[in-house]
Amino acid sequence: MTSLTLERIDLLHVSMQLLEPFVTSFGPQQQRDIVLIRVFADGVEGWGELVAAREPIYSEETAITATAMLRHHLLGKVLGRTVDDPRQVDRWWAGARGNPMAKAAVEMAVWDAWARASGQSLAHLLGGSATRAPAGVSIGIQDDTAALLDRITGFVEQGYARIKLKIAPGRDVAMVAAVREQFPDIPLTVDANSAYTLADADHLAQLDAFDLMMIEQPLAHDDIIDHATLAPRLQTPICLDESIRSAGDARRAHQLGACRIINCKPGRLGGYAASLALHDWCTAAGIPLWVGGMLESGVGRLHNIALASLPGYTLPGDISASDRYWAADIIDPPVRLAPDGTVAVPAAPGIGHAIDPQRLQSVLEHTETFVP
Ligand code: NPG
């Protein structure tokens, strides 16, 4: 296949309730306002998911701002154009700064369309070869430690390959100690979502007692330098999430010694072209990667699983099964966890599972259609 012309792009505004509120140091989230992207190109469709939250909690983008950017600035730069290589889409936006989640949603839908049109799985198109990927699960802050231990027990019984706990000041050292006491051997990580400052360095160093695989983004969402100051004060490896938005950020963080591990969320980086650049740089530098999650529906989840099949993704990702968050996912079949803690990387063309039309209809609020 040599080219695809982007004839139409739909934004499907979907509203989905998580099975339970997901509580982080930002506060609780239960309602997901998801915008699905459907591109039409030469008789094939491609699907993407806009991962911005309702509120500007994780980054400055929200479902509303990202949609406005697509409507007013970004879609016009791609509609009607002919793609000879899916890497081009990212370059067409070179003149528009920021807004990575808005860009990623469309760029990733084009990669899906390209994979379907060329009869290959998205994972294969991206350069992945793994047929299964280890899945971790992220557990929001619970009302009390007993409730947390209970949740962990359930996820460990299901077989998840690692457990990630959200921490925040007041819900950290004692809570992690209780978890480690009850579960001495589980692969365990913590995620602070920027809830601390350098003044907390000694406090955070107490976490070194619990054999954590990493502490994720302890300091400010846009910081690299203070993380480099914190890193030598901790034995626990620092993983950066929010503050790595490009391969260049990874290079700078590595040069300064700010992190030993990086989490890639393709939405945070602006799509696959930037995620592949990050992957290749980190692989060459020996920095382990894993795929993060943004409480995606099945569409975004399958994209993340495709990415997790690349060789640099050596740590379990936040790619939990559909039933972790949804009573009924919009993909058919849903993503399922195997007892060995892995999920299957689909081998069928594109993201590899169908969209369930009835289920989609039941959560769809409205559709906007854009043509050149
Ligand atoms: O499994 O999709 C998932 C969620 C994983 O913890 C998770 N995501 O900071 O990484 C994060 C956190 C998050 C979710 C942040 C949604 C912001 C919004």
mmCIF file of C-alpha atoms and ligand atoms in Angstrom:
data_model
loop_
_atom_site.group_PDB
_atom_site.id
_atom_site.type_symbol
_atom_site.label_atom_id
_atom_site.label_comp_id
_atom_site.label_asym_id
_atom_site.label_seq_id
_atom_site.Cartn_x
_atom_site.Cartn_y
_atom_site.Cartn_z
ATOM 1 C CA MET A 1 0.000 0.000 0.000
ATOM 2 C CA THR A 2 1.418 3.360 -0.924
ATOM 3 C CA SER A 3 -1.046 6.031 0.143
ATOM 4 C CA LEU A 4 -4.290 6.883 1.953
ATOM 5 C CA THR A 5 -6.324 10.045 1.494
ATOM 6 C CA LEU A 6 -7.994 11.385 4.654
ATOM 7 C CA GLU A 7 -11.522 11.994 3.407
ATOM 8 C CA ARG A 8 -13.452 12.510 6.597
ATOM 9 C CA ILE A 9 -12.863 12.646 10.339
ATOM 10 C CA ASP A 10 -15.590 12.105 12.935
ATOM 11 C CA LEU A 11 -15.370 13.101 16.580
ATOM 12 C CA LEU A 12 -17.628 10.799 18.596
ATOM 13 C CA HIS A 13 -18.414 12.304 21.979
ATOM 14 C CA VAL A 14 -18.928 9.508 24.441
ATOM 15 C CA SER A 15 -19.733 9.564 28.126
ATOM 16 C CA MET A 16 -18.732 6.568 30.228
ATOM 17 C CA GLN A 17 -18.872 5.965 33.975
ATOM 18 C CA LEU A 18 -15.995 4.142 35.609
ATOM 19 C CA LEU A 19 -17.107 1.214 37.772
ATOM 20 C CA GLU A 20 -15.865 3.164 40.794
ATOM 21 C CA PRO A 21 -14.259 6.572 41.382
ATOM 22 C CA PHE A 22 -10.523 6.588 40.610
ATOM 23 C CA VAL A 23 -8.846 8.689 43.301
ATOM 24 C CA THR A 24 -5.394 10.199 42.817
ATOM 25 C CA SER A 25 -3.591 13.097 44.480
ATOM 26 C CA PHE A 26 -5.619 15.239 41.999
ATOM 27 C CA GLY A 27 -8.915 14.086 43.513
ATOM 28 C CA PRO A 28 -11.561 11.597 42.336
ATOM 29 C CA GLN A 29 -12.606 10.898 38.746
ATOM 30 C CA GLN A 30 -15.596 8.785 37.806
ATOM 31 C CA GLN A 31 -17.067 10.326 34.696
ATOM 32 C CA ARG A 32 -15.006 9.978 31.526
ATOM 33 C CA ASP A 33 -15.858 12.342 28.669
ATOM 34 C CA ILE A 34 -14.131 10.451 25.909
ATOM 35 C CA VAL A 35 -13.812 11.701 22.349
ATOM 36 C CA LEU A 36 -13.268 8.880 19.900
ATOM 37 C CA ILE A 37 -11.755 9.721 16.544
ATOM 38 C CA ARG A 38 -12.839 7.859 13.426
ATOM 39 C CA VAL A 39 -10.958 8.615 10.234
ATOM 40 C CA PHE A 40 -12.217 7.525 6.828
ATOM 41 C CA ALA A 41 -9.598 6.978 4.158
ATOM 42 C CA ASP A 42 -9.952 5.152 0.842
ATOM 43 C CA GLY A 43 -12.548 2.707 2.126
ATOM 44 C CA VAL A 44 -10.953 1.966 5.515
ATOM 45 C CA GLU A 45 -11.619 3.376 8.962
ATOM 46 C CA GLY A 46 -9.110 4.109 11.688
ATOM 47 C CA TRP A 47 -9.900 4.683 15.363
ATOM 48 C CA GLY A 48 -8.210 6.791 18.002
ATOM 49 C CA GLU A 49 -9.057 8.038 21.496
ATOM 50 C CA LEU A 50 -8.556 11.458 23.003
ATOM 51 C CA VAL A 51 -7.222 10.764 26.487
ATOM 52 C CA ALA A 52 -7.519 14.227 28.060
ATOM 53 C CA ALA A 53 -9.537 14.237 31.268
ATOM 54 C CA ARG A 54 -12.570 16.407 32.012
ATOM 55 C CA GLU A 55 -10.531 18.739 34.192
ATOM 56 C CA PRO A 56 -6.990 20.039 33.565
ATOM 57 C CA ILE A 57 -5.607 17.870 36.377
ATOM 58 C CA TYR A 58 -2.996 15.702 34.730
ATOM 59 C CA SER A 59 -1.931 18.261 32.140
ATOM 60 C CA GLU A 60 -3.382 21.481 30.801
ATOM 61 C CA GLU A 61 -5.459 19.727 28.137
ATOM 62 C CA THR A 62 -9.087 18.802 28.741
ATOM 63 C CA ALA A 63 -11.609 17.050 26.527
ATOM 64 C CA ILE A 64 -13.062 20.501 25.765
ATOM 65 C CA THR A 65 -9.819 22.316 24.966
ATOM 66 C CA ALA A 66 -8.498 19.432 22.893
ATOM 67 C CA THR A 67 -11.701 19.249 20.888
ATOM 68 C CA ALA A 68 -11.593 22.994 20.270
ATOM 69 C CA MET A 69 -7.994 22.676 19.047
ATOM 70 C CA LEU A 70 -9.004 19.914 16.687
ATOM 71 C CA ARG A 71 -11.960 21.884 15.323
ATOM 72 C CA HIS A 72 -10.213 25.191 14.904
ATOM 73 C CA HIS A 73 -6.579 24.393 14.236
ATOM 74 C CA LEU A 74 -5.572 20.794 13.777
ATOM 75 C CA LEU A 75 -8.118 18.935 11.633
ATOM 76 C CA GLY A 76 -7.804 21.530 8.858
ATOM 77 C CA LYS A 77 -4.122 20.675 8.516
ATOM 78 C CA VAL A 78 -4.789 16.989 7.791
ATOM 79 C CA LEU A 79 -8.218 16.696 6.150
ATOM 80 C CA GLY A 80 -8.027 15.977 2.440
ATOM 81 C CA ARG A 81 -4.324 15.233 2.555
ATOM 82 C CA THR A 82 -2.727 12.073 1.287
ATOM 83 C CA VAL A 83 -0.596 10.022 3.658
ATOM 84 C CA ASP A 84 2.360 8.118 2.138
ATOM 85 C CA ASP A 85 3.733 7.156 5.544
ATOM 86 C CA PRO A 86 1.853 7.530 8.868
ATOM 87 C CA ARG A 87 4.884 9.333 10.317
ATOM 88 C CA GLN A 88 3.985 12.330 8.164
ATOM 89 C CA VAL A 89 0.937 13.351 10.156
ATOM 90 C CA ASP A 90 3.024 14.543 13.075
ATOM 91 C CA ARG A 91 5.086 16.718 10.724
ATOM 92 C CA TRP A 92 1.984 18.365 9.248
ATOM 93 C CA TRP A 93 1.370 19.821 12.678
ATOM 94 C CA ALA A 94 4.865 21.179 13.059
ATOM 95 C CA GLY A 95 3.545 24.748 13.086
ATOM 96 C CA ALA A 96 1.057 24.116 15.909
ATOM 97 C CA ARG A 97 2.600 23.985 19.348
ATOM 98 C CA GLY A 98 1.548 21.834 22.261
ATOM 99 C CA ASN A 99 -1.809 20.083 22.540
ATOM 100 C CA PRO A 100 -0.266 16.616 22.321
ATOM 101 C CA MET A 101 -3.391 14.706 23.352
ATOM 102 C CA ALA A 102 -5.469 16.344 20.626
ATOM 103 C CA LYS A 103 -2.799 15.587 18.041
ATOM 104 C CA ALA A 104 -2.225 12.033 19.248
ATOM 105 C CA ALA A 105 -5.898 11.087 19.017
ATOM 106 C CA VAL A 106 -5.963 11.783 15.267
ATOM 107 C CA GLU A 107 -2.416 10.704 14.473
ATOM 108 C CA MET A 108 -3.001 7.326 16.155
ATOM 109 C CA ALA A 109 -6.294 6.858 14.275
ATOM 110 C CA VAL A 110 -4.360 7.364 11.030
ATOM 111 C CA TRP A 111 -1.827 4.703 12.083
ATOM 112 C CA ASP A 112 -4.749 2.348 12.777
ATOM 113 C CA ALA A 113 -6.222 3.090 9.340
ATOM 114 C CA TRP A 114 -2.831 2.501 7.729
ATOM 115 C CA ALA A 115 -2.405 -0.812 9.549
ATOM 116 C CA ARG A 116 -5.892 -1.963 8.514
ATOM 117 C CA ALA A 117 -5.400 -0.865 4.904
ATOM 118 C CA SER A 118 -2.138 -2.768 4.722
ATOM 119 C CA GLY A 119 -3.605 -5.854 6.438
ATOM 120 C CA GLN A 120 -1.233 -5.828 9.391
ATOM 121 C CA SER A 121 -1.654 -5.458 13.115
ATOM 122 C CA LEU A 122 -0.920 -2.051 14.571
ATOM 123 C CA ALA A 123 1.677 -3.702 16.811
ATOM 124 C CA HIS A 124 3.497 -5.076 13.771
ATOM 125 C CA LEU A 125 3.325 -1.738 11.959
ATOM 126 C CA LEU A 126 4.870 -0.029 14.997
ATOM 127 C CA GLY A 127 7.707 -2.568 15.096
ATOM 128 C CA GLY A 128 6.421 -4.718 17.944
ATOM 129 C CA SER A 129 6.909 -8.451 18.039
ATOM 130 C CA ALA A 130 5.629 -9.578 21.461
ATOM 131 C CA THR A 131 2.404 -11.562 21.273
ATOM 132 C CA ARG A 132 1.530 -10.954 24.924
ATOM 133 C CA ALA A 133 2.302 -8.017 27.199
ATOM 134 C CA PRO A 134 2.514 -8.054 31.025
ATOM 135 C CA ALA A 135 -0.276 -5.990 32.573
ATOM 136 C CA GLY A 136 -0.045 -4.060 35.785
ATOM 137 C CA VAL A 137 -2.957 -2.507 37.611
ATOM 138 C CA SER A 138 -3.156 0.962 39.101
ATOM 139 C CA ILE A 139 -5.131 1.317 42.337
ATOM 140 C CA GLY A 140 -6.527 4.678 43.339
ATOM 141 C CA ILE A 141 -6.328 6.012 46.895
ATOM 142 C CA GLN A 142 -8.783 4.055 49.058
ATOM 143 C CA ASP A 143 -10.756 5.188 52.110
ATOM 144 C CA ASP A 144 -8.506 3.222 54.440
ATOM 145 C CA THR A 145 -5.702 0.696 54.429
ATOM 146 C CA ALA A 146 -8.045 -2.246 55.026
ATOM 147 C CA ALA A 147 -9.937 -1.354 51.846
ATOM 148 C CA LEU A 148 -6.657 -1.055 49.955
ATOM 149 C CA LEU A 149 -5.417 -4.461 51.139
ATOM 150 C CA ASP A 150 -8.702 -5.921 50.058
ATOM 151 C CA ARG A 151 -8.421 -4.437 46.567
ATOM 152 C CA ILE A 152 -4.854 -5.657 46.206
ATOM 153 C CA THR A 153 -5.877 -9.171 47.226
ATOM 154 C CA GLY A 154 -8.473 -9.201 44.455
ATOM 155 C CA PHE A 155 -6.054 -7.993 41.787
ATOM 156 C CA VAL A 156 -3.281 -10.348 42.904
ATOM 157 C CA GLU A 157 -5.750 -13.240 42.685
ATOM 158 C CA GLN A 158 -6.611 -12.185 39.136
ATOM 159 C CA GLY A 159 -2.908 -12.451 38.317
ATOM 160 C CA TYR A 160 -1.842 -8.856 37.612
ATOM 161 C CA ALA A 161 1.904 -8.656 36.990
ATOM 162 C CA ARG A 162 2.456 -5.651 39.236
ATOM 163 C CA ILE A 163 0.484 -3.423 41.546
ATOM 164 C CA LYS A 164 0.763 0.371 41.442
ATOM 165 C CA LEU A 165 -0.451 2.403 44.389
ATOM 166 C CA LYS A 166 -1.357 6.061 44.237
ATOM 167 C CA ILE A 167 0.264 7.961 47.064
ATOM 168 C CA ALA A 168 -0.146 11.485 48.438
ATOM 169 C CA PRO A 169 1.084 13.240 51.584
ATOM 170 C CA GLY A 170 -0.525 11.503 54.559
ATOM 171 C CA ARG A 171 -1.254 8.401 52.464
ATOM 172 C CA ASP A 172 2.208 7.097 51.808
ATOM 173 C CA VAL A 173 4.839 5.504 54.082
ATOM 174 C CA ALA A 174 2.565 3.814 56.624
ATOM 175 C CA MET A 175 0.197 2.656 53.894
ATOM 176 C CA VAL A 176 2.999 1.180 51.777
ATOM 177 C CA ALA A 177 4.473 -0.474 54.876
ATOM 178 C CA ALA A 178 1.135 -2.195 55.555
ATOM 179 C CA VAL A 179 0.928 -3.364 51.959
ATOM 180 C CA ARG A 180 4.472 -4.743 51.995
ATOM 181 C CA GLU A 181 3.859 -6.546 55.235
ATOM 182 C CA GLN A 182 0.871 -8.369 53.816
ATOM 183 C CA PHE A 183 2.353 -8.845 50.328
ATOM 184 C CA PRO A 184 6.116 -9.283 50.781
ATOM 185 C CA ASP A 185 6.783 -10.482 47.232
ATOM 186 C CA ILE A 186 4.489 -8.682 44.799
ATOM 187 C CA PRO A 187 6.074 -6.355 42.232
ATOM 188 C CA LEU A 188 5.007 -2.997 43.675
ATOM 189 C CA THR A 189 5.298 0.611 42.500
ATOM 190 C CA VAL A 190 3.943 3.942 43.746
ATOM 191 C CA ASP A 191 2.751 6.969 41.806
ATOM 192 C CA ALA A 192 2.720 10.403 43.444
ATOM 193 C CA ASN A 193 1.357 12.421 40.502
ATOM 194 C CA SER A 194 3.483 15.439 41.535
ATOM 195 C CA ALA A 195 2.179 15.616 45.100
ATOM 196 C CA TYR A 196 5.568 16.325 46.790
ATOM 197 C CA THR A 197 8.365 18.887 46.837
ATOM 198 C CA LEU A 198 12.088 18.632 47.470
ATOM 199 C CA ALA A 199 11.385 19.437 51.120
ATOM 200 C CA ASP A 200 9.863 15.928 51.333
ATOM 201 C CA ALA A 201 13.083 14.178 50.256
ATOM 202 C CA ASP A 202 13.800 12.580 53.659
ATOM 203 C CA HIS A 203 10.209 11.501 54.002
ATOM 204 C CA LEU A 204 10.216 9.920 50.541
ATOM 205 C CA ALA A 205 13.486 8.136 51.351
ATOM 206 C CA GLN A 206 11.550 6.100 53.939
ATOM 207 C CA LEU A 207 9.931 4.343 50.983
ATOM 208 C CA ASP A 208 13.324 2.780 50.240
ATOM 209 C CA ALA A 209 12.544 0.175 52.905
ATOM 210 C CA PHE A 210 9.826 -1.442 50.773
ATOM 211 C CA ASP A 211 11.629 -2.733 47.688
ATOM 212 C CA LEU A 212 9.556 -0.681 45.255
ATOM 213 C CA MET A 213 10.246 -1.042 41.531
ATOM 214 C CA MET A 214 9.969 2.752 41.242
ATOM 215 C CA ILE A 215 8.373 5.925 42.498
ATOM 216 C CA GLU A 216 6.603 7.727 39.715
ATOM 217 C CA GLN A 217 6.630 11.521 39.280
ATOM 218 C CA PRO A 218 7.123 12.582 42.903
ATOM 219 C CA LEU A 219 7.771 16.266 42.097
ATOM 220 C CA ALA A 220 6.224 18.930 39.873
ATOM 221 C CA HIS A 221 4.561 17.902 36.631
ATOM 222 C CA ASP A 222 6.878 20.057 34.540
ATOM 223 C CA ASP A 223 10.095 19.513 36.480
ATOM 224 C CA ILE A 224 13.268 17.669 35.572
ATOM 225 C CA ILE A 225 15.918 19.532 37.559
ATOM 226 C CA ASP A 226 14.501 18.999 41.063
ATOM 227 C CA HIS A 227 14.007 15.321 40.263
ATOM 228 C CA ALA A 228 17.736 15.209 39.496
ATOM 229 C CA THR A 229 18.381 16.650 42.959
ATOM 230 C CA LEU A 230 16.034 14.147 44.580
ATOM 231 C CA ALA A 231 17.259 11.039 42.732
ATOM 232 C CA PRO A 232 20.561 10.536 44.580
ATOM 233 C CA ARG A 233 18.741 10.893 47.893
ATOM 234 C CA LEU A 234 16.560 7.854 47.129
ATOM 235 C CA GLN A 235 17.481 4.249 46.488
ATOM 236 C CA THR A 236 14.120 3.700 44.843
ATOM 237 C CA PRO A 237 14.384 4.464 41.121
ATOM 238 C CA ILE A 238 12.477 7.530 39.958
ATOM 239 C CA CYS A 239 10.194 7.066 36.958
ATOM 240 C CA LEU A 240 9.101 10.192 35.115
ATOM 241 C CA ASP A 241 5.656 10.467 33.566
ATOM 242 C CA GLU A 242 4.154 13.975 33.349
ATOM 243 C CA SER A 243 7.441 15.791 32.715
ATOM 244 C CA ILE A 244 8.582 13.697 29.724
ATOM 245 C CA ARG A 245 6.841 14.987 26.619
ATOM 246 C CA SER A 246 9.425 14.103 23.985
ATOM 247 C CA ALA A 247 12.544 12.066 23.328
ATOM 248 C CA GLY A 248 14.435 15.312 23.970
ATOM 249 C CA ASP A 249 12.980 15.535 27.474
ATOM 250 C CA ALA A 250 14.118 11.948 28.079
ATOM 251 C CA ARG A 251 17.620 12.839 26.915
ATOM 252 C CA ARG A 252 17.747 15.874 29.202
ATOM 253 C CA ALA A 253 16.375 13.924 32.165
ATOM 254 C CA HIS A 254 18.910 11.146 31.607
ATOM 255 C CA GLN A 255 21.769 13.592 31.245
ATOM 256 C CA LEU A 256 20.876 15.207 34.563
ATOM 257 C CA GLY A 257 20.231 11.886 36.316
ATOM 258 C CA ALA A 258 16.597 12.765 37.014
ATOM 259 C CA CYS A 259 15.114 9.313 36.366
ATOM 260 C CA ARG A 260 16.032 5.705 35.712
ATOM 261 C CA ILE A 261 12.701 4.616 34.190
ATOM 262 C CA ILE A 262 10.199 6.326 31.874
ATOM 263 C CA ASN A 263 6.508 5.801 31.393
ATOM 264 C CA CYS A 264 5.238 6.506 27.884
ATOM 265 C CA LYS A 265 1.690 7.601 27.297
ATOM 266 C CA PRO A 266 1.355 8.241 23.583
ATOM 267 C CA GLY A 267 -1.270 10.915 24.274
ATOM 268 C CA ARG A 268 1.203 12.854 26.406
ATOM 269 C CA LEU A 269 3.841 12.760 23.689
ATOM 270 C CA GLY A 270 1.573 13.660 20.762
ATOM 271 C CA GLY A 271 1.209 10.238 19.163
ATOM 272 C CA TYR A 272 3.196 7.373 17.732
ATOM 273 C CA ALA A 273 5.879 9.269 15.824
ATOM 274 C CA ALA A 274 7.022 10.911 19.063
ATOM 275 C CA SER A 275 6.504 7.700 21.075
ATOM 276 C CA LEU A 276 8.671 5.736 18.642
ATOM 277 C CA ALA A 277 11.373 8.399 18.887
ATOM 278 C CA LEU A 278 11.202 8.090 22.692
ATOM 279 C CA HIS A 279 11.314 4.300 22.445
ATOM 280 C CA ASP A 280 14.341 4.300 20.191
ATOM 281 C CA TRP A 281 16.209 6.826 22.296
ATOM 282 C CA CYS A 282 15.474 5.053 25.586
ATOM 283 C CA THR A 283 16.353 1.656 24.143
ATOM 284 C CA ALA A 284 19.726 2.972 22.952
ATOM 285 C CA ALA A 285 20.346 4.622 26.333
ATOM 286 C CA GLY A 286 19.292 1.529 28.301
ATOM 287 C CA ILE A 287 16.323 3.209 30.010
ATOM 288 C CA PRO A 288 13.469 0.757 30.693
ATOM 289 C CA LEU A 289 10.047 1.848 29.456
ATOM 290 C CA TRP A 290 6.478 0.945 30.236
ATOM 291 C CA VAL A 291 3.157 2.088 28.815
ATOM 292 C CA GLY A 292 1.011 4.233 31.081
ATOM 293 C CA GLY A 293 -2.771 4.483 31.057
ATOM 294 C CA MET A 294 -5.284 7.316 31.125
ATOM 295 C CA LEU A 295 -8.417 5.345 32.064
ATOM 296 C CA GLU A 296 -9.008 4.638 28.394
ATOM 297 C CA SER A 297 -11.918 2.838 26.829
ATOM 298 C CA GLY A 298 -11.041 -0.245 24.823
ATOM 299 C CA VAL A 299 -9.963 1.831 21.828
ATOM 300 C CA GLY A 300 -7.189 3.627 23.691
ATOM 301 C CA ARG A 301 -6.390 0.459 25.629
ATOM 302 C CA LEU A 302 -5.748 -1.503 22.408
ATOM 303 C CA HIS A 303 -3.492 1.280 21.147
ATOM 304 C CA ASN A 304 -1.501 1.100 24.380
ATOM 305 C CA ILE A 305 -1.234 -2.687 24.122
ATOM 306 C CA ALA A 306 0.074 -2.409 20.546
ATOM 307 C CA LEU A 307 2.763 -0.003 21.772
ATOM 308 C CA ALA A 308 3.633 -2.297 24.688
ATOM 309 C CA SER A 309 4.619 -5.013 22.169
ATOM 310 C CA LEU A 310 7.774 -3.073 21.227
ATOM 311 C CA PRO A 311 11.049 -4.471 22.584
ATOM 312 C CA GLY A 312 11.913 -1.448 24.754
ATOM 313 C CA TYR A 313 8.774 -1.975 26.881
ATOM 314 C CA THR A 314 10.413 -4.255 29.391
ATOM 315 C CA LEU A 315 8.241 -3.411 32.432
ATOM 316 C CA PRO A 316 4.524 -4.166 32.955
ATOM 317 C CA GLY A 317 2.260 -1.377 31.677
ATOM 318 C CA ASP A 318 -0.968 0.136 32.996
ATOM 319 C CA ILE A 319 -2.784 -1.957 30.416
ATOM 320 C CA SER A 320 -5.289 -3.667 32.668
ATOM 321 C CA ALA A 321 -8.239 -5.603 31.308
ATOM 322 C CA SER A 322 -11.480 -3.920 30.200
ATOM 323 C CA ASP A 323 -13.285 -5.137 33.316
ATOM 324 C CA ARG A 324 -10.912 -3.153 35.559
ATOM 325 C CA TYR A 325 -12.797 0.035 34.694
ATOM 326 C CA TRP A 326 -15.900 -0.769 32.660
ATOM 327 C CA ALA A 327 -19.062 -2.759 33.239
ATOM 328 C CA ALA A 328 -19.145 -3.155 29.442
ATOM 329 C CA ASP A 329 -16.354 -1.934 27.175
ATOM 330 C CA ILE A 330 -17.059 -0.578 23.691
ATOM 331 C CA ILE A 331 -14.766 -3.103 22.014
ATOM 332 C CA ASP A 332 -15.697 -6.657 21.091
ATOM 333 C CA PRO A 333 -14.171 -8.781 22.479
ATOM 334 C CA PRO A 334 -13.020 -6.878 25.572
ATOM 335 C CA VAL A 335 -9.375 -6.977 26.690
ATOM 336 C CA ARG A 336 -8.963 -9.943 29.032
ATOM 337 C CA LEU A 337 -6.245 -10.723 31.540
ATOM 338 C CA ALA A 338 -4.742 -14.218 31.417
ATOM 339 C CA PRO A 339 -3.900 -15.930 34.725
ATOM 340 C CA ASP A 340 -0.190 -15.365 33.958
ATOM 341 C CA GLY A 341 -0.724 -11.586 34.213
ATOM 342 C CA THR A 342 -0.528 -10.828 30.497
ATOM 343 C CA VAL A 343 -2.915 -9.483 27.884
ATOM 344 C CA ALA A 344 -2.848 -10.598 24.256
ATOM 345 C CA VAL A 345 -1.389 -8.282 21.644
ATOM 346 C CA PRO A 346 -3.959 -8.555 18.848
ATOM 347 C CA ALA A 347 -2.704 -10.052 15.595
ATOM 348 C CA ALA A 348 -5.704 -8.940 13.489
ATOM 349 C CA PRO A 349 -5.349 -5.791 11.334
ATOM 350 C CA GLY A 350 -5.198 -2.413 13.070
ATOM 351 C CA ILE A 351 -6.072 -2.233 16.764
ATOM 352 C CA GLY A 352 -7.383 -5.744 16.242
ATOM 353 C CA HIS A 353 -10.775 -5.843 17.982
ATOM 354 C CA ALA A 354 -14.118 -4.659 16.590
ATOM 355 C CA ILE A 355 -16.021 -1.689 17.992
ATOM 356 C CA ASP A 356 -19.326 -2.957 19.430
ATOM 357 C CA PRO A 357 -21.943 -0.845 17.617
ATOM 358 C CA GLN A 358 -24.722 -1.291 20.202
ATOM 359 C CA ARG A 359 -22.454 -0.566 23.097
ATOM 360 C CA LEU A 360 -21.026 2.486 21.342
ATOM 361 C CA GLN A 361 -24.530 3.747 20.592
ATOM 362 C CA SER A 362 -25.509 3.407 24.239
ATOM 363 C CA VAL A 363 -22.718 5.741 25.410
ATOM 364 C CA LEU A 364 -22.619 8.093 22.404
ATOM 365 C CA GLU A 365 -23.822 11.633 23.061
ATOM 366 C CA HIS A 366 -23.211 13.192 19.644
ATOM 367 C CA THR A 367 -20.994 12.989 16.580
ATOM 368 C CA GLU A 368 -19.286 15.815 14.723
ATOM 369 C CA THR A 369 -18.227 15.180 11.145
ATOM 370 C CA PHE A 370 -15.461 17.080 9.352
ATOM 371 C CA VAL A 371 -14.674 16.922 5.647
ATOM 372 C CA PRO A 372 -12.095 18.904 3.646
HETATM 373 O O1 NPG B 1 -5.042 2.084 34.193
HETATM 374 O O2 NPG B 1 -5.544 3.555 32.688
HETATM 375 C C1 NPG B 1 -5.172 3.248 33.808
HETATM 376 C C2 NPG B 1 -4.888 4.350 34.783
HETATM 377 C C3 NPG B 1 -3.483 4.372 35.215
HETATM 378 O O3 NPG B 1 -2.931 5.476 37.221
HETATM 379 C C4 NPG B 1 -3.202 5.587 36.064
HETATM 380 N N1 NPG B 1 -3.252 6.749 35.444
HETATM 381 O O4 NPG B 1 -1.170 9.377 36.557
HETATM 382 O O5 NPG B 1 -0.809 7.620 35.422
HETATM 383 C C5 NPG B 1 -1.587 8.368 36.004
HETATM 384 C C6 NPG B 1 -3.048 7.995 36.119
HETATM 385 C C7 NPG B 1 -4.012 8.989 35.552
HETATM 386 C C8 NPG B 1 -5.204 8.571 35.033
HETATM 387 C C9 NPG B 1 -3.759 10.297 35.520
HETATM 388 C C10 NPG B 1 -6.108 9.452 34.480
HETATM 389 C C11 NPG B 1 -4.685 11.175 34.977
HETATM 390 C C12 NPG B 1 -5.837 10.743 34.458
#
